[in-house]
Short mmCIF file of C-alpha atoms in Angstrom, two decimals:
data_model
loop_
_atom_site.label_atom_id
_atom_site.label_comp_id
_atom_site.label_asym_id
_atom_site.label_seq_id
_atom_site.Cartn_x
_atom_site.Cartn_y
_atom_site.Cartn_z
CA MET H 285 -47.33 42.90 -32.81
CA LEU H 286 -48.60 39.35 -32.30
CA ALA H 287 -46.66 38.16 -35.34
CA LEU H 288 -43.51 39.81 -34.02
CA LEU H 289 -43.87 38.09 -30.64
CA LYS H 290 -44.21 34.74 -32.34
CA MET H 291 -40.94 35.32 -34.16
CA ILE H 292 -39.03 36.06 -30.98
CA SER H 293 -37.67 33.01 -29.11
CA PHE H 294 -37.21 33.36 -25.40
CA PRO H 295 -34.76 31.11 -23.51
CA VAL H 296 -36.50 28.49 -21.42
CA PRO H 297 -35.36 28.69 -17.80
CA LYS H 298 -33.28 25.64 -16.82
CA MET H 299 -34.93 23.72 -14.03
CA LEU H 300 -32.37 22.76 -11.41
CA PRO H 301 -32.94 19.57 -9.40
CA SER H 302 -34.10 20.19 -5.87
CA PRO H 303 -31.53 19.82 -3.08
CA HIS H 304 -33.60 16.92 -1.77
CA VAL H 305 -33.51 15.05 -5.09
CA SER H 306 -29.77 15.69 -5.49
CA ALA H 307 -29.08 14.44 -1.97
CA CYS H 308 -31.16 11.30 -2.52
CA GLU H 309 -29.47 10.55 -5.84
CA GLN H 310 -26.00 10.88 -4.32
CA LEU H 311 -26.98 8.78 -1.31
CA ALA H 312 -28.46 6.07 -3.53
CA GLU H 313 -25.20 5.96 -5.47
CA MET H 314 -23.16 5.68 -2.27
CA LEU H 315 -25.38 2.91 -0.90
CA SER H 316 -25.40 0.88 -4.12
CA PRO H 317 -24.07 -2.60 -3.30
CA PRO H 318 -20.87 -3.70 -5.02
CA ARG H 319 -21.43 -5.68 -8.18
CA SER H 320 -21.48 -9.34 -7.24
CA ASP H 321 -19.70 -10.41 -10.44
CA LEU H 322 -16.53 -8.44 -9.66
CA HIS H 323 -13.37 -9.96 -8.19
CA ILE H 324 -9.74 -8.86 -7.78
CA GLN H 325 -6.69 -10.62 -9.16
CA SER H 326 -3.26 -10.04 -10.66
CA LEU H 327 -2.79 -10.66 -14.36
CA THR H 328 -2.20 -14.28 -15.33
CA THR H 329 -2.24 -14.38 -19.14
CA LEU H 330 -0.80 -12.46 -22.07
CA GLU H 331 -4.36 -11.86 -23.32
CA GLN H 332 -5.25 -10.10 -20.07
CA LEU H 333 -2.07 -8.04 -20.34
CA GLN H 334 -3.00 -6.93 -23.86
CA GLN H 335 -6.47 -6.02 -22.63
CA LEU H 336 -5.05 -3.91 -19.78
CA TRP H 337 -2.53 -2.24 -22.07
CA LYS H 338 -5.31 -1.08 -24.40
CA ILE H 339 -7.23 0.38 -21.45
CA ASP H 340 -4.05 2.04 -20.14
CA LYS H 341 -3.16 3.42 -23.57
CA GLN H 342 -6.61 4.95 -23.94
CA ALA H 343 -6.36 6.53 -20.49
CA TYR H 344 -2.80 7.89 -20.54
CA VAL H 345 -2.07 8.24 -24.29
CA ASP H 346 1.49 9.60 -24.54
CA CYS H 347 2.24 8.85 -20.88
CA SER H 348 1.56 5.15 -21.42
CA LEU H 349 4.31 2.59 -22.06
CA GLU H 350 4.49 0.74 -25.36
CA PHE H 351 3.28 -2.84 -25.21
CA ASP H 352 6.76 -4.45 -25.23
CA GLU H 353 7.78 -2.32 -22.24
CA PHE H 354 4.44 -3.03 -20.55
CA ALA H 355 5.02 -6.77 -21.07
CA GLN H 356 8.53 -6.54 -19.62
CA TRP H 357 7.21 -4.97 -16.44
CA TRP H 358 4.61 -7.72 -16.07
CA THR H 359 7.16 -10.47 -16.80
CA LEU H 360 9.53 -9.17 -14.15
CA TYR H 361 6.90 -8.44 -11.48
CA PRO H 362 3.56 -10.12 -12.30
CA LEU H 363 1.97 -8.84 -9.08
CA GLY H 364 2.42 -5.21 -10.11
CA SER H 365 -1.00 -4.81 -11.72
CA GLN H 366 -3.98 -5.63 -9.50
CA CYS H 367 -7.16 -5.78 -11.53
CA LEU H 368 -10.86 -5.62 -10.86
CA MET H 369 -12.37 -8.31 -13.09
CA SER H 370 -15.84 -9.06 -14.40
CA GLY H 371 -15.52 -12.64 -15.55
CA ASN H 372 -12.45 -12.57 -17.80
CA ASP H 373 -12.73 -8.86 -18.53
CA ILE H 374 -10.70 -6.15 -16.81
CA VAL H 375 -12.86 -3.25 -15.65
CA ALA H 376 -10.32 -1.38 -13.49
CA SER H 377 -6.70 -1.70 -12.44
CA ILE H 378 -4.00 -0.14 -10.31
CA GLY H 379 -0.30 -0.68 -10.89
CA ILE H 380 2.44 -0.54 -8.23
CA TYR H 381 5.97 -1.71 -9.08
CA PRO H 382 9.25 -2.02 -7.13
CA LEU H 383 12.30 -0.09 -8.33
CA LEU H 384 15.96 -0.07 -7.41
CA GLN H 385 17.02 2.99 -5.45
CA ASP H 386 19.18 4.51 -8.21
CA GLN H 387 16.37 4.23 -10.78
CA TRP H 388 13.79 5.59 -8.35
CA GLN H 389 15.98 8.59 -7.55
CA ALA H 390 16.81 9.24 -11.22
CA PHE H 391 13.12 9.07 -12.15
CA CYS H 392 12.14 11.37 -9.29
CA SER H 393 14.79 13.90 -10.32
CA GLY H 394 13.44 14.01 -13.87
CA THR H 395 16.57 12.53 -15.47
CA LEU H 396 15.08 9.12 -16.35
CA PRO H 397 11.87 8.59 -18.38
CA GLU H 398 9.28 6.01 -17.36
CA SER H 399 10.08 3.98 -20.46
CA SER H 400 13.61 3.38 -19.11
CA LEU H 401 12.47 2.02 -15.74
CA VAL H 402 13.03 -1.68 -15.09
CA PRO H 403 11.06 -3.12 -12.15
CA VAL H 404 12.78 -5.31 -9.60
CA SER H 405 12.01 -8.95 -10.36
CA LEU H 406 9.61 -11.04 -8.30
CA ASP H 407 12.41 -13.46 -7.41
CA ARG H 408 14.56 -10.64 -6.07
CA CYS H 409 11.65 -9.24 -4.06
CA GLU H 410 11.14 -12.65 -2.50
CA VAL H 411 14.74 -12.60 -1.26
CA SER H 412 15.12 -8.90 -0.54
CA PRO H 413 12.10 -6.65 0.26
CA GLN H 414 12.16 -3.32 -1.58
CA HIS H 415 12.00 0.23 -0.21
CA TYR H 416 11.29 2.10 -3.46
CA TRP H 417 8.04 1.81 -5.40
CA TYR H 418 6.28 3.46 -8.31
CA ALA H 419 2.50 3.70 -8.64
CA SER H 420 2.17 3.52 -12.42
CA GLY H 421 -1.49 4.57 -12.52
CA ILE H 422 -5.13 3.66 -12.04
CA VAL H 423 -7.62 3.09 -14.85
CA VAL H 424 -11.31 2.21 -15.14
CA ILE H 425 -13.43 1.41 -18.18
CA GLU H 426 -16.27 3.76 -19.08
CA GLU H 427 -18.94 1.14 -18.39
CA LEU H 428 -18.01 0.85 -14.70
CA ARG H 429 -18.62 4.53 -14.02
CA GLY H 430 -22.00 5.25 -12.55
CA TRP H 431 -21.98 2.25 -10.20
CA GLY H 432 -21.02 4.48 -7.30
CA ALA H 433 -17.73 4.37 -5.40
CA SER H 434 -18.07 0.77 -4.19
CA PRO H 435 -16.19 -1.15 -6.93
CA LEU H 436 -13.19 1.18 -7.09
CA LYS H 437 -13.09 1.50 -3.32
CA THR H 438 -12.96 -2.30 -3.13
CA LEU H 439 -10.09 -2.33 -5.63
CA LEU H 440 -8.11 0.19 -3.58
CA GLN H 441 -8.84 -1.55 -0.28
CA TYR H 442 -7.62 -4.94 -1.43
CA ALA H 443 -4.80 -3.80 -3.69
CA LEU H 444 -3.25 -1.24 -1.34
CA SER H 445 -3.63 -3.13 1.93
CA GLY H 446 -2.37 -6.33 0.29
CA TRP H 447 0.62 -4.54 -1.19
CA LEU H 448 1.56 -2.74 2.05
CA SER H 449 1.30 -5.99 4.01
CA SER H 450 3.33 -7.93 1.46
CA SER H 451 6.70 -9.43 2.37
CA HIS H 452 8.01 -7.66 -0.74
CA VAL H 453 7.72 -4.23 0.92
CA ALA H 454 10.43 -2.88 3.21
CA TYR H 455 10.17 0.14 5.51
CA PRO H 456 10.83 3.01 5.45
CA LEU H 457 8.86 2.99 2.21
CA GLN H 458 9.23 5.50 -0.61
CA LEU H 459 6.39 5.73 -3.14
CA CYS H 460 6.15 8.01 -6.17
CA ALA H 461 3.52 8.59 -8.84
CA VAL H 462 2.86 10.99 -11.70
CA ALA H 463 -0.30 12.99 -12.33
CA GLU H 464 -1.27 13.70 -15.92
CA TYR H 465 -4.50 15.47 -14.96
CA ALA H 466 -5.53 17.87 -12.18
CA ILE H 467 -7.95 15.32 -10.72
CA GLY H 468 -5.09 12.82 -10.47
CA ALA H 469 -3.01 15.34 -8.54
CA LYS H 470 -5.97 15.97 -6.23
CA ILE H 471 -6.26 12.25 -5.46
CA LEU H 472 -2.53 11.89 -4.83
CA ASN H 473 -2.68 14.88 -2.46
CA HIS H 474 -5.63 13.25 -0.72
CA PHE H 475 -3.45 10.24 0.08
CA GLY H 476 -0.61 12.37 1.36
CA LEU H 477 1.65 12.46 -1.70
CA VAL H 478 3.41 15.81 -2.18
CA LYS H 479 4.51 17.32 -5.48
CA GLN H 480 8.24 16.92 -6.08
CA CYS H 481 8.61 18.00 -9.73
CA ASP H 482 6.63 20.26 -12.04
CA ALA H 483 5.47 18.85 -15.36
CA ALA H 484 8.16 20.83 -17.22
CA GLU H 485 10.86 19.06 -15.20
CA MET H 486 9.67 15.55 -16.11
CA PRO H 487 10.44 13.77 -19.42
CA ASN H 488 6.79 12.77 -19.90
CA GLY H 489 5.45 16.21 -19.04
CA CYS H 490 3.51 15.01 -15.97
CA GLU H 491 3.88 16.32 -12.42
CA LEU H 492 5.57 13.93 -9.98
CA TYR H 493 4.41 13.26 -6.41
CA SER H 494 5.89 11.17 -3.61
CA ILE H 495 5.42 10.07 -0.03
CA SER H 496 7.62 8.46 2.62
CA LEU H 497 6.14 6.03 5.16
CA ASP H 498 8.21 4.96 8.15
CA SER H 499 6.34 1.80 9.13
CA HIS H 500 3.64 -0.66 8.17
CA ARG H 501 1.54 0.67 11.03
CA GLN H 502 1.79 4.24 9.69
CA ALA H 503 0.86 3.06 6.19
CA LEU H 504 -2.24 1.20 7.36
CA HIS H 505 -3.25 4.15 9.54
CA LEU H 506 -3.07 6.38 6.46
CA LEU H 507 -5.39 4.04 4.53
CA LYS H 508 -7.82 3.84 7.43
CA SER H 509 -7.89 7.63 7.78
CA LYS H 510 -8.88 7.85 4.10
CA GLY H 511 -11.76 5.41 4.49
CA LEU H 512 -9.89 2.36 3.19
#
């Protein structure tokens, strides 16, 4: 009998962390100060663009633009990608680009793929503020995860408030974005974007979301209500 008992392996009960420990760990993460070496800027060199494209390609795979198309977007509207930098290295980025109304509407109806979009040029935005915008995505490198919400929250605060306050933005404002993953859709919903097209209706197979904002004041109120 003793020999038989030795041969039998019993599962070891998994010890769950106490609610107190879990709460303290989450609070410590929330209270972690932002990394002092991080700063926000738009892309300024082709090397930085190549670096961002590699990060974007890894994140979005088939939904990502090819490099030549990526470079065209940057050439036309260099302010479109706002990046969180550590020295000369990109650690996170969010892209928001102006579109002409006919392209925006064609994209939102599922008749035009992302690869066919051509952003409005910086020079044109300087002369004529734009109503239609496309949030091309947000990415973060693996190494930045685990620092708490502070760095990415800082990126969103500066990038979104700066964009909404820019002389390049006209109201009423129309913004669209696609969600490749369920968590992306959840975040877009959190910021008030509503699904317009199912994945099957879009050329890239990603759900499309959009929002309309009547004024700068309404846009800033939305950010403030979301903790930004």
